[in-house]
Coordinates of N, CA and C in Angstrom, one line a residue:
M1 N 106.9 112.7 77.7 CA 106.0 113.1 78.6 C 106.1 111.9 79.6
S2 N 105.8 112.3 81.0 CA 105.9 111.5 82.0 C 104.5 110.8 82.0
S3 N 104.9 109.7 82.8 CA 103.8 108.4 83.3 C 102.5 109.6 83.9
P4 N 101.5 109.2 84.4 CA 100.8 109.5 85.5 C 101.3 109.4 87.1
E5 N 101.7 109.0 87.2 CA 102.2 108.3 88.6 C 103.4 108.7 89.1
E6 N 104.5 108.9 87.7 CA 105.6 109.8 87.9 C 104.9 111.5 88.2
A7 N 104.0 112.0 87.5 CA 103.5 113.8 87.6 C 103.2 113.7 88.9
L8 N 102.6 112.6 89.4 CA 102.0 112.4 90.7 C 103.3 112.6 91.6
Q9 N 103.7 111.8 91.6 CA 105.2 111.8 92.6 C 105.8 113.1 92.8
Q10 N 105.9 113.8 91.7 CA 106.6 115.1 91.2 C 105.7 116.2 92.0
A11 N 104.6 116.0 91.4 CA 103.8 117.0 92.3 C 104.2 117.1 93.4
R12 N 104.0 115.8 94.0 CA 103.7 115.5 95.6 C 105.5 116.7 96.4
A13 N 106.3 116.0 95.3 CA 107.5 116.4 96.0 C 107.7 118.1 95.8
D14 N 107.1 118.2 95.1 CA 107.6 119.9 94.9 C 106.5 120.2 95.6
Y15 N 105.0 120.1 96.2 CA 104.4 120.6 97.2 C 105.5 120.7 98.6
E16 N 106.1 119.1 98.8 CA 106.5 119.0 100.5 C 107.4 120.4 100.4
Q17 N 108.4 119.8 99.1 CA 109.8 120.8 99.1 C 109.3 122.1 99.4
H18 N 108.0 122.8 99.0 CA 108.2 124.3 99.2 C 107.5 124.2 100.6
M19 N 106.4 123.2 101.1 CA 106.3 123.6 102.5 C 107.5 123.3 103.6
R20 N 109.0 122.7 103.1 CA 109.7 122.8 104.2 C 110.9 124.1 103.8
T21 N 111.0 124.9 103.1 CA 111.5 125.9 102.1 C 110.8 127.0 102.5
C22 N 109.5 127.4 102.6 CA 109.3 128.8 102.2 C 109.3 128.9 103.7
R23 N 109.3 130.7 103.7 CA 109.9 131.4 104.8 C 108.2 131.8 105.2
Q24 N 107.4 132.2 104.5 CA 106.4 132.2 104.9 C 105.3 131.2 105.4
C25 N 105.2 129.9 104.6 CA 104.9 128.8 105.1 C 105.3 128.4 106.3
D26 N 107.2 128.4 106.7 CA 106.8 128.3 108.1 C 106.4 129.1 109.1
A27 N 106.4 130.5 108.4 CA 106.0 131.1 109.5 C 104.5 131.6 110.0
D28 N 103.5 131.2 109.1 CA 102.0 131.1 109.0 C 101.4 129.9 109.4
T29 N 100.0 130.4 110.0 CA 99.8 128.5 109.7 C 99.0 128.3 108.4
T30 N 99.0 129.4 107.5 CA 98.1 128.7 106.4 C 99.3 129.3 105.6
P31 N 99.0 128.2 104.5 CA 99.6 128.1 103.1 C 100.1 129.3 102.6
C32 N 101.2 129.6 101.9 CA 100.8 130.8 101.0 C 100.2 130.2 99.6
A33 N 100.1 131.5 98.5 CA 99.9 131.7 97.4 C 100.4 130.4 96.5
V34 N 101.4 130.3 96.5 CA 102.3 129.6 95.8 C 102.3 127.7 96.5
A35 N 101.7 127.5 97.6 CA 101.8 126.7 98.3 C 100.2 126.2 98.1
K36 N 99.1 126.8 97.7 CA 98.5 126.0 97.6 C 97.7 126.0 96.1
H37 N 98.5 126.5 95.4 CA 98.8 126.3 93.4 C 99.5 124.9 93.3
L38 N 100.6 124.4 94.4 CA 101.3 123.4 94.3 C 100.2 122.1 95.0
L39 N 99.3 122.4 95.7 CA 98.9 121.6 96.3 C 97.8 121.3 95.1
R40 N 97.3 122.4 94.7 CA 95.8 121.9 93.5 C 96.2 121.2 92.3
L41 N 97.9 121.3 91.8 CA 98.5 120.5 91.0 C 98.8 119.4 91.6
Y42 N 99.0 119.0 92.4 CA 99.0 117.8 93.3 C 97.6 116.8 92.7
N43 N 97.1 117.7 93.5 CA 95.1 117.2 93.8 C 94.7 116.6 92.4
N44 N 94.9 117.5 91.6 CA 94.5 117.2 90.2 C 95.1 115.8 89.7
A45 N 97.0 115.8 89.9 CA 97.8 114.6 89.6 C 96.8 113.3 90.2
R46 N 96.5 113.3 91.1 CA 96.2 112.2 92.0 C 94.8 111.7 91.4
R47 N 93.9 112.9 90.9 CA 92.6 112.6 90.5 C 93.2 112.0 89.1
G48 N 93.7 112.7 88.3 CA 94.3 111.8 87.1 C 94.6 110.8 86.9
A49 N 95.3 110.0 88.2 CA 96.2 108.5 88.6 C 95.0 108.0 88.8
L50 N 93.9 107.9 89.7 CA 93.0 107.4 89.8 C 91.5 107.1 89.0
R51 N 91.9 108.2 88.1 CA 90.9 107.4 86.8 C 91.7 106.5 85.8
R52 N 92.6 106.1 85.9 CA 93.3 105.6 85.1 C 93.6 104.1 86.0

């Protein structure tokens, strides 16, 4: 299992990668459902890292 810091970095990288490559996110001003989910995962990982 990865450390909380690695999980946080991976979640952020996944979100940023999606925002760069998603056509819907690029065309619209609002993020798509996948972007919202990835951001939620990132926020949860960040909160988990702050608790430790």
